[in-house]
PDB file of C-alpha atoms and ligand atoms in Angstrom:
ATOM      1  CA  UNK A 177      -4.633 -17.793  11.155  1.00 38.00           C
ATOM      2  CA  UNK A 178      -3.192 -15.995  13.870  1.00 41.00           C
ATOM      3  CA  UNK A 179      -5.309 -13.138  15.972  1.00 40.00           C
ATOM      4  CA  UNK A 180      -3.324 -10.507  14.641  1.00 44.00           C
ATOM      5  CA  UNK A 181      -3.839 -11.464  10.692  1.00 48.00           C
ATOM      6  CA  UNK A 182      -6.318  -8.865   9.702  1.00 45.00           C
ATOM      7  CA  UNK A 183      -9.930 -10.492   8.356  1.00 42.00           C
ATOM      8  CA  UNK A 184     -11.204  -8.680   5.581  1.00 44.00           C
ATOM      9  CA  UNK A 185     -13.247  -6.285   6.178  1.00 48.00           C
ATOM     10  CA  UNK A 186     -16.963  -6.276   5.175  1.00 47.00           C
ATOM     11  CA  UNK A 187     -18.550  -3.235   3.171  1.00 51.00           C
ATOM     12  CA  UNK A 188     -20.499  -1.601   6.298  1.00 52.00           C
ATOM     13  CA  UNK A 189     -23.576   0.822   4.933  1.00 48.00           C
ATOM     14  CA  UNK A 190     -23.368   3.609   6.671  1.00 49.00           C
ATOM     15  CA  UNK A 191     -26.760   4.373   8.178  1.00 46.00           C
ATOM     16  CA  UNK A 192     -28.359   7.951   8.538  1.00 44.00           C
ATOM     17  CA  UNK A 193     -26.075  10.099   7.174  1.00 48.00           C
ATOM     18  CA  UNK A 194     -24.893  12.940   9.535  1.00 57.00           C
ATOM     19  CA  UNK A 195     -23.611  16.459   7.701  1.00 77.00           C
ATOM     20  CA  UNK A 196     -20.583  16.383   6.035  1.00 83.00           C
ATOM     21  CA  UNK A 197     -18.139  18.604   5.828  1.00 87.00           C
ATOM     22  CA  UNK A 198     -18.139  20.582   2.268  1.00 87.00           C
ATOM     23  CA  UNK A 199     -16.519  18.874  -0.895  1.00 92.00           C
ATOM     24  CA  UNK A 200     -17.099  15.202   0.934  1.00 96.00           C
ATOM     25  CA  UNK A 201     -18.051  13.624  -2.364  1.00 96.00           C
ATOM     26  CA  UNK A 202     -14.135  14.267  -3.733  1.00 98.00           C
ATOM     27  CA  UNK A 203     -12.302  11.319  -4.410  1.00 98.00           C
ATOM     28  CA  UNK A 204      -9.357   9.867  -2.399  1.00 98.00           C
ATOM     29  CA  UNK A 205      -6.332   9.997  -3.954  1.00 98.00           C
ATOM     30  CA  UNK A 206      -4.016   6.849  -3.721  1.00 98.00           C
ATOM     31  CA  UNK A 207      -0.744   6.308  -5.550  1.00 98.00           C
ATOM     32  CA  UNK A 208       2.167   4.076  -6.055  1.00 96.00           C
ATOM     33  CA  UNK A 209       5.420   3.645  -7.842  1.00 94.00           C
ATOM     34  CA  UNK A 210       3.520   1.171 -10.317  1.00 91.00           C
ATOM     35  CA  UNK A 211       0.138  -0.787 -10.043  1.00 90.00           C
ATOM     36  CA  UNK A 212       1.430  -2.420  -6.418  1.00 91.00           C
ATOM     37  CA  UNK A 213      -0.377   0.013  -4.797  1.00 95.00           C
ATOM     38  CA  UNK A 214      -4.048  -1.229  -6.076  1.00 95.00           C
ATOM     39  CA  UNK A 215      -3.764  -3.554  -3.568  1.00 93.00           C
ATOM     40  CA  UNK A 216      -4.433  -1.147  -1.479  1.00 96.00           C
ATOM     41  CA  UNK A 217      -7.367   0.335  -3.704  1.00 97.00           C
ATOM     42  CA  UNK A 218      -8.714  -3.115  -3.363  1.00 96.00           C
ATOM     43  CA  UNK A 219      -8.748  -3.071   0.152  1.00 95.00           C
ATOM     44  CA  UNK A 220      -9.995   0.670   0.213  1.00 97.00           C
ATOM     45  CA  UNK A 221     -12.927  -0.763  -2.073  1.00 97.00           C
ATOM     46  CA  UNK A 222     -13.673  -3.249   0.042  1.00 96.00           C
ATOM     47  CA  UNK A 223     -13.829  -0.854   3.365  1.00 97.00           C
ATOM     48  CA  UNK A 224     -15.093   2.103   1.806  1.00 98.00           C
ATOM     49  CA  UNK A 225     -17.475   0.608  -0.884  1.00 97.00           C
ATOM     50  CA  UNK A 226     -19.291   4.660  -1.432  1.00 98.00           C
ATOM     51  CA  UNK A 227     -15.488   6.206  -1.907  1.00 98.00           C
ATOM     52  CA  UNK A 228     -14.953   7.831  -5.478  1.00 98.00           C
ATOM     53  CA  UNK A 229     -10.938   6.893  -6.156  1.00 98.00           C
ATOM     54  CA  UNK A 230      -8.298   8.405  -8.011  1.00 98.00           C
ATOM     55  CA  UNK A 231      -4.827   6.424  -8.398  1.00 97.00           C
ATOM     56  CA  UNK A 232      -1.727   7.292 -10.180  1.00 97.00           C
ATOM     57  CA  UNK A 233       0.812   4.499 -10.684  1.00 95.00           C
ATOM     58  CA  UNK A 234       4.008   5.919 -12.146  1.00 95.00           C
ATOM     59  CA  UNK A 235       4.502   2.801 -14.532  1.00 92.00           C
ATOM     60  CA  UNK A 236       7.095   4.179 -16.623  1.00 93.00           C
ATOM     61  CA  UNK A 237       9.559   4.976 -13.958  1.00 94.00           C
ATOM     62  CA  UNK A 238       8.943   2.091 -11.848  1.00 91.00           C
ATOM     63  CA  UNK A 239      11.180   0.368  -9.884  1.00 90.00           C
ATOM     64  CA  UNK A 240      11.851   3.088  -7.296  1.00 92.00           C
ATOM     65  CA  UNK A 241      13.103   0.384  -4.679  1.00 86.00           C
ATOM     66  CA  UNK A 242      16.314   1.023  -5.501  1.00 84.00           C
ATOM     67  CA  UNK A 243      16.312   4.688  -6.760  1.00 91.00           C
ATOM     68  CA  UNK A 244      18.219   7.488  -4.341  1.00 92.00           C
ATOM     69  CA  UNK A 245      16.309   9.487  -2.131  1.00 93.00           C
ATOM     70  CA  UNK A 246      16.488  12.585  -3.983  1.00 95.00           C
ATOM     71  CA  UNK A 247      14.992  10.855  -7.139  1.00 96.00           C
ATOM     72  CA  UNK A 248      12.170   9.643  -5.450  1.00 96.00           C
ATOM     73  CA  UNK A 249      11.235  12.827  -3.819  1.00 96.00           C
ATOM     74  CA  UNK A 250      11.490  14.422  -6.981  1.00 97.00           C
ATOM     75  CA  UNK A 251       8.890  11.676  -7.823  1.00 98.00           C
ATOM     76  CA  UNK A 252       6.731  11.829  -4.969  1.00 98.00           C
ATOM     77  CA  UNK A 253       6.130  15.212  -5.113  1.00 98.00           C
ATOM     78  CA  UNK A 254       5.031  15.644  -8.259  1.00 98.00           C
ATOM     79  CA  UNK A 255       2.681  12.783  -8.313  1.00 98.00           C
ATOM     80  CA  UNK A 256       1.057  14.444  -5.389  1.00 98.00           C
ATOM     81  CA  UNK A 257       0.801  17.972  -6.938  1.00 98.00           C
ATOM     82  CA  UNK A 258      -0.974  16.136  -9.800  1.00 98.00           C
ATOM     83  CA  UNK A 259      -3.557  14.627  -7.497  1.00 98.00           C
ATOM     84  CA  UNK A 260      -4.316  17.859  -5.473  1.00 98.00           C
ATOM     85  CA  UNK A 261      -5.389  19.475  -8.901  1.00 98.00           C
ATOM     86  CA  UNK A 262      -8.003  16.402  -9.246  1.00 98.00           C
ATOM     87  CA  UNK A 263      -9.003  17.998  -6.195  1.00 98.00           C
ATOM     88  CA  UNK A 264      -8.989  15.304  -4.111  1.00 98.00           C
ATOM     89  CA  UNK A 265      -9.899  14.921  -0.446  1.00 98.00           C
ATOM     90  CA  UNK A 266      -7.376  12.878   1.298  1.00 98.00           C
ATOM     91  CA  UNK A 267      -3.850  11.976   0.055  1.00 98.00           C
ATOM     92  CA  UNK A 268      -2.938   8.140   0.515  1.00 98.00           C
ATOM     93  CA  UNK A 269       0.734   7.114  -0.318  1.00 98.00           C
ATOM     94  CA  UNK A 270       0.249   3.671  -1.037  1.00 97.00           C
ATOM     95  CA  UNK A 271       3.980   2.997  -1.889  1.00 96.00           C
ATOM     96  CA  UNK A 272       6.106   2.164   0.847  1.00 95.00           C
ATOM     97  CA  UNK A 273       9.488   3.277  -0.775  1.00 93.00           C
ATOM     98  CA  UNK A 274       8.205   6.712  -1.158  1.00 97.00           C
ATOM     99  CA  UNK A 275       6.308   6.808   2.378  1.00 96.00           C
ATOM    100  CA  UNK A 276       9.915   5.848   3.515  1.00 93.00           C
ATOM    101  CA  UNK A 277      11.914   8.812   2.219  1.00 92.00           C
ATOM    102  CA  UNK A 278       9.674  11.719   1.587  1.00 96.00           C
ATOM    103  CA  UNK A 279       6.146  11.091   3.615  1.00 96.00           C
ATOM    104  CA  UNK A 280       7.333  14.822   4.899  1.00 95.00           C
ATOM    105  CA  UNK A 281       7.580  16.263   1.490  1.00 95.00           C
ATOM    106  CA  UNK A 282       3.853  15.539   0.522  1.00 98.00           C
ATOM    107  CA  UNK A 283       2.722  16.636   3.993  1.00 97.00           C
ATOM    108  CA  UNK A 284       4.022  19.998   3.792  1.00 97.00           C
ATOM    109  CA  UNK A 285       2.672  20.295   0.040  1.00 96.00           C
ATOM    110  CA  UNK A 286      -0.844  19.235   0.670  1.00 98.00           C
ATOM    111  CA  UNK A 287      -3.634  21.075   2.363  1.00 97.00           C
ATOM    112  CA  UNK A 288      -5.777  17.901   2.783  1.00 97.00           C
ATOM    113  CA  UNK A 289      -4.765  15.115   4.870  1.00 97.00           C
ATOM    114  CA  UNK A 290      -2.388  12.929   4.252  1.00 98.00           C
ATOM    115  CA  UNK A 291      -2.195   8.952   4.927  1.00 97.00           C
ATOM    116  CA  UNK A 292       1.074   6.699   4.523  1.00 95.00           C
ATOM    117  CA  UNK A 293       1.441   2.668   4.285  1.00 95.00           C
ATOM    118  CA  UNK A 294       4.110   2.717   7.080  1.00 96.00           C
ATOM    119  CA  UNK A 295       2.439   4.594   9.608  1.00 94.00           C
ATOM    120  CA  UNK A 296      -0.456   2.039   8.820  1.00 94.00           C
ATOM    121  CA  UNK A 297       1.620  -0.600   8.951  1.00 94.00           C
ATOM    122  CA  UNK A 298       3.596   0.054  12.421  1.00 95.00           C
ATOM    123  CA  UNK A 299       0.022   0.965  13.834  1.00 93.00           C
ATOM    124  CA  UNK A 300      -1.321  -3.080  13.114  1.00 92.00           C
ATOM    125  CA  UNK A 301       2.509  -4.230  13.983  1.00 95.00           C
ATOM    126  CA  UNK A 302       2.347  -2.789  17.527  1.00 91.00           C
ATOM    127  CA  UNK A 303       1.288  -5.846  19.571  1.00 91.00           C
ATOM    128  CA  UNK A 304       4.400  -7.697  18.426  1.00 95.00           C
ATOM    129  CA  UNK A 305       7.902  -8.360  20.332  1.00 96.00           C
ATOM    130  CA  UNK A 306       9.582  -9.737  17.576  1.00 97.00           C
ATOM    131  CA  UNK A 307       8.771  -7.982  14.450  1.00 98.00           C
ATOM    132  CA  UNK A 308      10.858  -8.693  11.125  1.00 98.00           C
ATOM    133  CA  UNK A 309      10.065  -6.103   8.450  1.00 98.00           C
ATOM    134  CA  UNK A 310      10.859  -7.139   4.876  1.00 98.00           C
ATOM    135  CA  UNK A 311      10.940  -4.298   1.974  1.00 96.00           C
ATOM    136  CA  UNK A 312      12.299  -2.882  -0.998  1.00 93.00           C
ATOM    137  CA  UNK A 313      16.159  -2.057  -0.504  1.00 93.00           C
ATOM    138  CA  UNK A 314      15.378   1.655   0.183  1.00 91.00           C
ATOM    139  CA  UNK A 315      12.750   1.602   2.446  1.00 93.00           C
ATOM    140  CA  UNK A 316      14.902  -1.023   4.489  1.00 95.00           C
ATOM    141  CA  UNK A 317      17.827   1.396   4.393  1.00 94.00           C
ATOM    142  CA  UNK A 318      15.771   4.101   5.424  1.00 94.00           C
ATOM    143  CA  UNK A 319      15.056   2.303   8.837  1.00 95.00           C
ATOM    144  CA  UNK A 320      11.935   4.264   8.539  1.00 95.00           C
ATOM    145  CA  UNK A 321       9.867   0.700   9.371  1.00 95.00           C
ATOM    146  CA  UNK A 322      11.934   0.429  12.721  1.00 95.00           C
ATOM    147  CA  UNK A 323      11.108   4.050  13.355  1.00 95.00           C
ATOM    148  CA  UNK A 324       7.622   4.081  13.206  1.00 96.00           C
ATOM    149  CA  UNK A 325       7.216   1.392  15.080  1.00 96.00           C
ATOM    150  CA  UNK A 326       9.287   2.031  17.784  1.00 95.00           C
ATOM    151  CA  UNK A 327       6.696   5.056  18.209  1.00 94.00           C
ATOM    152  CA  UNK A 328       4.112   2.202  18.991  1.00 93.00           C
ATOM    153  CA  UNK A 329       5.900  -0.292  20.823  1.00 93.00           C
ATOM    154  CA  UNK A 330       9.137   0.948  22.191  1.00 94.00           C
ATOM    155  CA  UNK A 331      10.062  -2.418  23.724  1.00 95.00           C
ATOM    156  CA  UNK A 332       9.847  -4.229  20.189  1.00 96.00           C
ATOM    157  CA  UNK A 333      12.922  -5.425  18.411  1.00 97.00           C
ATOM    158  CA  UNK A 334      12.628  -4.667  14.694  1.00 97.00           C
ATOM    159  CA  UNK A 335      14.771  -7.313  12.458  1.00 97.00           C
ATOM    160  CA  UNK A 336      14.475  -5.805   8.736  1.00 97.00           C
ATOM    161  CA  UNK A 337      15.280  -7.833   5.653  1.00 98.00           C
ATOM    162  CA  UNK A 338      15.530  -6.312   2.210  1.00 97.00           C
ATOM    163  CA  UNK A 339      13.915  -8.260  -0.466  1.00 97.00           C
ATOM    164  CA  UNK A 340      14.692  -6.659  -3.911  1.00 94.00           C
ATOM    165  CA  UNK A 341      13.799 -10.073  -6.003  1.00 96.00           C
ATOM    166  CA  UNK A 342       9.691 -10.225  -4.498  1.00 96.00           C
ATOM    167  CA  UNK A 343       9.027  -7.086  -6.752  1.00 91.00           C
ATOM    168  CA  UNK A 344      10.022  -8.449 -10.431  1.00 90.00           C
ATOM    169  CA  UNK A 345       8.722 -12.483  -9.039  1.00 94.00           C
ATOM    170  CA  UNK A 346       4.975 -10.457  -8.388  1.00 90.00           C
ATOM    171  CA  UNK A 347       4.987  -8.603 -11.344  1.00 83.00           C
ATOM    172  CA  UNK A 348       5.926 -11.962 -13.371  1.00 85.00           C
ATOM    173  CA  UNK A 349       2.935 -13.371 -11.524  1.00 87.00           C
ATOM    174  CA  UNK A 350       5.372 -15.940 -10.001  1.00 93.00           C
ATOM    175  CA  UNK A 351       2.958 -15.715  -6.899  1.00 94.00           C
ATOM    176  CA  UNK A 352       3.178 -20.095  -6.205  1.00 95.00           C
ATOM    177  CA  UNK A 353       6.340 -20.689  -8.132  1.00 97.00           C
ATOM    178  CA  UNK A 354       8.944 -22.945  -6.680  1.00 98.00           C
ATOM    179  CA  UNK A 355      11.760 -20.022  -7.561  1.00 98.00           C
ATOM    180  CA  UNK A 356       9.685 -17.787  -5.647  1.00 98.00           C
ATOM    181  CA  UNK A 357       9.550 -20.191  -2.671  1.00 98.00           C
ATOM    182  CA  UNK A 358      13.219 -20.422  -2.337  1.00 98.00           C
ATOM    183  CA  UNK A 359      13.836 -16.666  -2.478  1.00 98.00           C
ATOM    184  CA  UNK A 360      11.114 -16.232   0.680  1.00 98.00           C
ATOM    185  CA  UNK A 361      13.119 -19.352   2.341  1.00 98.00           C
ATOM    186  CA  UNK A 362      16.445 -17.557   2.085  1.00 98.00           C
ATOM    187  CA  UNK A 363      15.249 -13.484   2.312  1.00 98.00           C
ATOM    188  CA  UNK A 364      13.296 -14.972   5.408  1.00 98.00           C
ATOM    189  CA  UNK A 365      15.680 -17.194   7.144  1.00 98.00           C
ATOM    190  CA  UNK A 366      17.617 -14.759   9.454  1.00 98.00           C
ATOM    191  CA  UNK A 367      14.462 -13.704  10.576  1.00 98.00           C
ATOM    192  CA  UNK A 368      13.072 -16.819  11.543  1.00 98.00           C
ATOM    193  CA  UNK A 369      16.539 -17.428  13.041  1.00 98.00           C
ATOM    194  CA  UNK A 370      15.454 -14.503  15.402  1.00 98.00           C
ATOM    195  CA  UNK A 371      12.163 -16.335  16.227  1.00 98.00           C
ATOM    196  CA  UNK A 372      10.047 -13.223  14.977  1.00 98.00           C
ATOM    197  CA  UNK A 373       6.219 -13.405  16.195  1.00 97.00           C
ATOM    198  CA  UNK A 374       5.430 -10.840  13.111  1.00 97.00           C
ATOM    199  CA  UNK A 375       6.411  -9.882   9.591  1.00 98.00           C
ATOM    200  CA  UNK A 376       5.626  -6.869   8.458  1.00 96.00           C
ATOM    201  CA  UNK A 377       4.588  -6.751   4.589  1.00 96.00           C
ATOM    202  CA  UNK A 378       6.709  -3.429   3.967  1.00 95.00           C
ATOM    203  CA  UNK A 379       5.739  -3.103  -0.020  1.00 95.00           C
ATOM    204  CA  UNK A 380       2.617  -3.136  -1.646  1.00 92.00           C
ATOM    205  CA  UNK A 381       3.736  -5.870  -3.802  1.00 92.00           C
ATOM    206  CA  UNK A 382       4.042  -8.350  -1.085  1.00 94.00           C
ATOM    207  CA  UNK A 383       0.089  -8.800  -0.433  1.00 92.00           C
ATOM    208  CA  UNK A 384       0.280 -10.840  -2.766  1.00 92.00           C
ATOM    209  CA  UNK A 385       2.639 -13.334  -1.777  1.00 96.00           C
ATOM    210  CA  UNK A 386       0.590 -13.698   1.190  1.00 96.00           C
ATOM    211  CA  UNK A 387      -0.545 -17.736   0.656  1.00 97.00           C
ATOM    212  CA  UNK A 388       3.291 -18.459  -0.114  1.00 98.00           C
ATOM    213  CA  UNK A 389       4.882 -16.620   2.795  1.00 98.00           C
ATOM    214  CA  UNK A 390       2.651 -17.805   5.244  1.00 98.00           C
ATOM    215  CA  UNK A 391       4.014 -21.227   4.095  1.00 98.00           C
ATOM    216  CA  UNK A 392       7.333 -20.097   4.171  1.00 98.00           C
ATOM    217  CA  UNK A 393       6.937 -18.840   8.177  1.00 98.00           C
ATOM    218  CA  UNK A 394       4.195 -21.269   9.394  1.00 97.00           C
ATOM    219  CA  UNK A 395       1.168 -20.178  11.292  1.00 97.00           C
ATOM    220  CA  UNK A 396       2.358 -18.835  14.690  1.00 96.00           C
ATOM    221  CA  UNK A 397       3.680 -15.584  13.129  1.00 98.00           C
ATOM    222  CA  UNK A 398       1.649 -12.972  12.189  1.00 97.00           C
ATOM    223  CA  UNK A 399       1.532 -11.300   8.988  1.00 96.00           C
ATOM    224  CA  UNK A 400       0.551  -7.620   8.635  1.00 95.00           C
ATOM    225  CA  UNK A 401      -0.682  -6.382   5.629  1.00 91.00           C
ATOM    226  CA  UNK A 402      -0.141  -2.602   5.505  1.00 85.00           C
ATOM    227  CA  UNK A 403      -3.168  -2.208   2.844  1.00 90.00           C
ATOM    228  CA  UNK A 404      -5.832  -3.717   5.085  1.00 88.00           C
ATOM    229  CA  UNK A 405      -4.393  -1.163   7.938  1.00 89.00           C
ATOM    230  CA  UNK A 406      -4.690   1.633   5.487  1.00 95.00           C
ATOM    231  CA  UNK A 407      -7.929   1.410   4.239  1.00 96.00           C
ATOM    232  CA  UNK A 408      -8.827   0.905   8.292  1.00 94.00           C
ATOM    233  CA  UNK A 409      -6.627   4.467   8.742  1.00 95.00           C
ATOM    234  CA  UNK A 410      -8.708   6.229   5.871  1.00 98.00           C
ATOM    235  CA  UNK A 411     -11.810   4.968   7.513  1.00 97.00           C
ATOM    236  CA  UNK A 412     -11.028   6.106  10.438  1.00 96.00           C
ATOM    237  CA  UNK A 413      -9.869  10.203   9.391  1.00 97.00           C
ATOM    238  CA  UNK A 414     -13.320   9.926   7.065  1.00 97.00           C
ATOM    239  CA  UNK A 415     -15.499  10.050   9.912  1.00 97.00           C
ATOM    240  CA  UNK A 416     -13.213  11.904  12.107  1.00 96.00           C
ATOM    241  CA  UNK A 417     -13.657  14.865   9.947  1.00 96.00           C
ATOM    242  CA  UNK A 418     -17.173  14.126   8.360  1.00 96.00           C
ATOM    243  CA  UNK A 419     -15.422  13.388   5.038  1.00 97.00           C
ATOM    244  CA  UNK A 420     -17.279  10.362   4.122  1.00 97.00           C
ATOM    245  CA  UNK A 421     -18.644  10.587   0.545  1.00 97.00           C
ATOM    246  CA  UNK A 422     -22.141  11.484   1.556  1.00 95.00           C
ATOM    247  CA  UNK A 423     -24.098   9.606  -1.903  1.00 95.00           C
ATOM    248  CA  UNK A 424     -24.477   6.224  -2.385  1.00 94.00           C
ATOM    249  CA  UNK A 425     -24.353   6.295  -5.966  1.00 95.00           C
ATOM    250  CA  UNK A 426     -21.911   3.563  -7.362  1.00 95.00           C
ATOM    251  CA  UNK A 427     -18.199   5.368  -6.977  1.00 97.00           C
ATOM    252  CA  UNK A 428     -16.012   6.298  -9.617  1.00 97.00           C
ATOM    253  CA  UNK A 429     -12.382   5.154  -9.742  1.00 97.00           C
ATOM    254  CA  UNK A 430     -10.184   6.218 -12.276  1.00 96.00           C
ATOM    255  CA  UNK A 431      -6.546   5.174 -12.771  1.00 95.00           C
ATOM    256  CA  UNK A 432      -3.537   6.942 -14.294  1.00 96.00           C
ATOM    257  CA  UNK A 433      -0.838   5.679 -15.187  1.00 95.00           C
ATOM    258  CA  UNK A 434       2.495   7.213 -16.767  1.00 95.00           C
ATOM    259  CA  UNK A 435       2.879   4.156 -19.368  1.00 92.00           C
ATOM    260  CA  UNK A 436       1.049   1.294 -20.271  1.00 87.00           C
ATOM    261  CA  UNK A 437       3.341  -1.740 -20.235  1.00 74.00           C
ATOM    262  CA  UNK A 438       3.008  -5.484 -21.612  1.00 71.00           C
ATOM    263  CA  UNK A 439       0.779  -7.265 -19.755  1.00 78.00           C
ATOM    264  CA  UNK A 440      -0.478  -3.888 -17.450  1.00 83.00           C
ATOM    265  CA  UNK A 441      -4.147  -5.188 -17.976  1.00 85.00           C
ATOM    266  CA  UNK A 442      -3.773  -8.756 -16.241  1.00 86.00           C
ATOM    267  CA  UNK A 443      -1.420  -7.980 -13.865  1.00 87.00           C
ATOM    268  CA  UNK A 444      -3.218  -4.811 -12.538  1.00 91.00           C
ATOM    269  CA  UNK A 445      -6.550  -6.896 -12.880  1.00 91.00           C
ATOM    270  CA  UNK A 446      -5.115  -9.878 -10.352  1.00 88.00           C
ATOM    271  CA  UNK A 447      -3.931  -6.930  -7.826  1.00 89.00           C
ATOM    272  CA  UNK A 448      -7.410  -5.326  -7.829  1.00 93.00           C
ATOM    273  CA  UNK A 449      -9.099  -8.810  -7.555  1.00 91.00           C
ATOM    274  CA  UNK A 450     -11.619  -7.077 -10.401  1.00 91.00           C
ATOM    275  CA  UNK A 451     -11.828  -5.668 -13.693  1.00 91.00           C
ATOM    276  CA  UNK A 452      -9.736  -2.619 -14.861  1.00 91.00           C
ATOM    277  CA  UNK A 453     -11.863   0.293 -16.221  1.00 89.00           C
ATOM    278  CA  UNK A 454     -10.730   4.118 -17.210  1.00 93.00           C
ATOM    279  CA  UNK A 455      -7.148   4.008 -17.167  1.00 93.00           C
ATOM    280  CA  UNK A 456      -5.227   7.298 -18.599  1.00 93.00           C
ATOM    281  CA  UNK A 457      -1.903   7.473 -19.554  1.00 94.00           C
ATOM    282  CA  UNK A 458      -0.652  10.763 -18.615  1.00 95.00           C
ATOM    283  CA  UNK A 459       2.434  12.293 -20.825  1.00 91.00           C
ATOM    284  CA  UNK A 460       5.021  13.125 -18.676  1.00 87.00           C
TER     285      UNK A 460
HETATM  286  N1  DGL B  14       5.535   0.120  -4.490  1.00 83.45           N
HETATM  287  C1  DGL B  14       6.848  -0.089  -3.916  1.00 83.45           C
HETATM  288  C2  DGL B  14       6.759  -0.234  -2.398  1.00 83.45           C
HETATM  289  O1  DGL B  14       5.692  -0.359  -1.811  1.00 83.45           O
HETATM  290  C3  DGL B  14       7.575  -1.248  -4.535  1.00 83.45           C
HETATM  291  C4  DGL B  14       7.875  -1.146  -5.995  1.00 83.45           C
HETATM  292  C5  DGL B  14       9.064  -0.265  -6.358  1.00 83.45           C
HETATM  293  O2  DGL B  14      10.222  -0.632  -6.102  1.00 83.45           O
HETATM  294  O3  DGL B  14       8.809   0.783  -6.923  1.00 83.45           O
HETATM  295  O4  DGL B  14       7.773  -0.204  -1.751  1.00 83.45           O
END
């Protein structure tokens, strides 16, 4: 494992509690395109083990990998308005795509704070030379990865490789399939051609194709998992502004979810990494 593989982070009890700023026990709101996006609830959970969480997953207009920019927009925003009326503390955009095109959008809706997967992710990438960023089609397009990054490490050189078939493979649960193998081998082979030090995971899908990819590249690249650098990022703006849930109470996490297709409750389980409690479909 290289140095710059993130190690899971332990739950860390916070000690005396220090006063919080008012309406600290809100929930953080997190959403995705679909269910990718609990990875990053997972690792939130796992960081943040006090935090109350809200998700939304718009399940019955996912993919938006390959949706235009307006569309997604569209999208974004009005998942975010829904969130802000659950009155929720800090905004998280789990899903790369939209973080990609319309990051700005949500920003100048929301009068909380607002957290994105790529800033994350170009934060943890920073140390690289080489870094090859694989995504959905529009969040490669967008060159928003090579962007971002270029604010942390000027002197990098960003290769980018869309990978439209990872999304479908993961949510077939084709995470150790030999047709899964050969799609990393050939999405991932002009990048290794450009002896890359670190790949980016640039969709919250890809997580999960962690043990397989790491095959695919060998050990001497690093692999940066935008939802371990998120939850690190939401730490961090939680103490900064004394928005750390201030009870200790077991959290509440609720998920919505615009439809509930075949095969939601296994596949969302293996994301989470735990059992799948309150979901509401909300009619749009
Ligand atoms: N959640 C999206 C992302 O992180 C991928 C799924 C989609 O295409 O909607 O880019």
């Amino acid at each position: 494992m290289s140095s710059r593989d993130q190690a899971p982070s332990q739950p860390r009890p916070r000690s005396r509690e220090k006063a919080q700023a008012p309406g600290a026990d809100r929930p953080i709101g997190v959403f995705d395109s679909g269910i990718g996006g609990l990875t990053v609830v997972r690792a939130l959970m796992e960081r943040l083990p006090y935090e109350n969480i809200v998700y939304f997953g718009d399940t019955a207009r996912v993919p938006y990998g390959v949706k235009s920019v307006e569309t997604i927009a569209h999208f974004t925003s009005q998942i975010a308005q829904f969130l802000l009326e659950k009155d929720v503390k800090l905004l998280v955009i789990a899903c790369n795509t939209m973080a990609a095109v319309a990051a700005q959008e949500v920003k100048d809706l929301s009068p909380v704070p607002v957290l994105d997967v790529i800033d994350a992710g170009a934060v943890s990438a920073r140390g690289g030379k080489k870094i090859g960023v694989i995504g959905t089609p529009t969040t490669i397009n967008s060159n928003a990865y090579a962007r971002a990054i270029h604010d942390y490490a000027p002197d990098s050189r960003i290769h980018s490789q869309a990978c439209a078939l990872f999304v479908p493979l993961v949510e077939e649960g084709w995470l150790d399939h030999e047709v899964t193998r050969l799609t990393a081998q050939d999405y991932l082979r002009p990048l290794m051609a450009e002896h890359i030090d670190t790949l980016v995971l640039g969709c919250t899908h890809y997580p999960l194709l962690k043990p397989l990819l790491r095959q695919v590249v060998g050990d001497d690249v690093a692999l940066v998992d935008s939802a371990e650098a998120m939850a690190e990022q939401v730490a961090a703006v939680l103490a900064e502004k004394h928005l750390a849930n201030p009870s200790h109470a077991q959290p509440r996490y609720d998920f919505y979810v615009t439809d509930v297709p075949l095969r939601f409750q296994t596949i969302g389980e293996r994301f989470l990494g735990r059992t799948l409690n309150n979901v509401h479909v909300v009619q749009w």
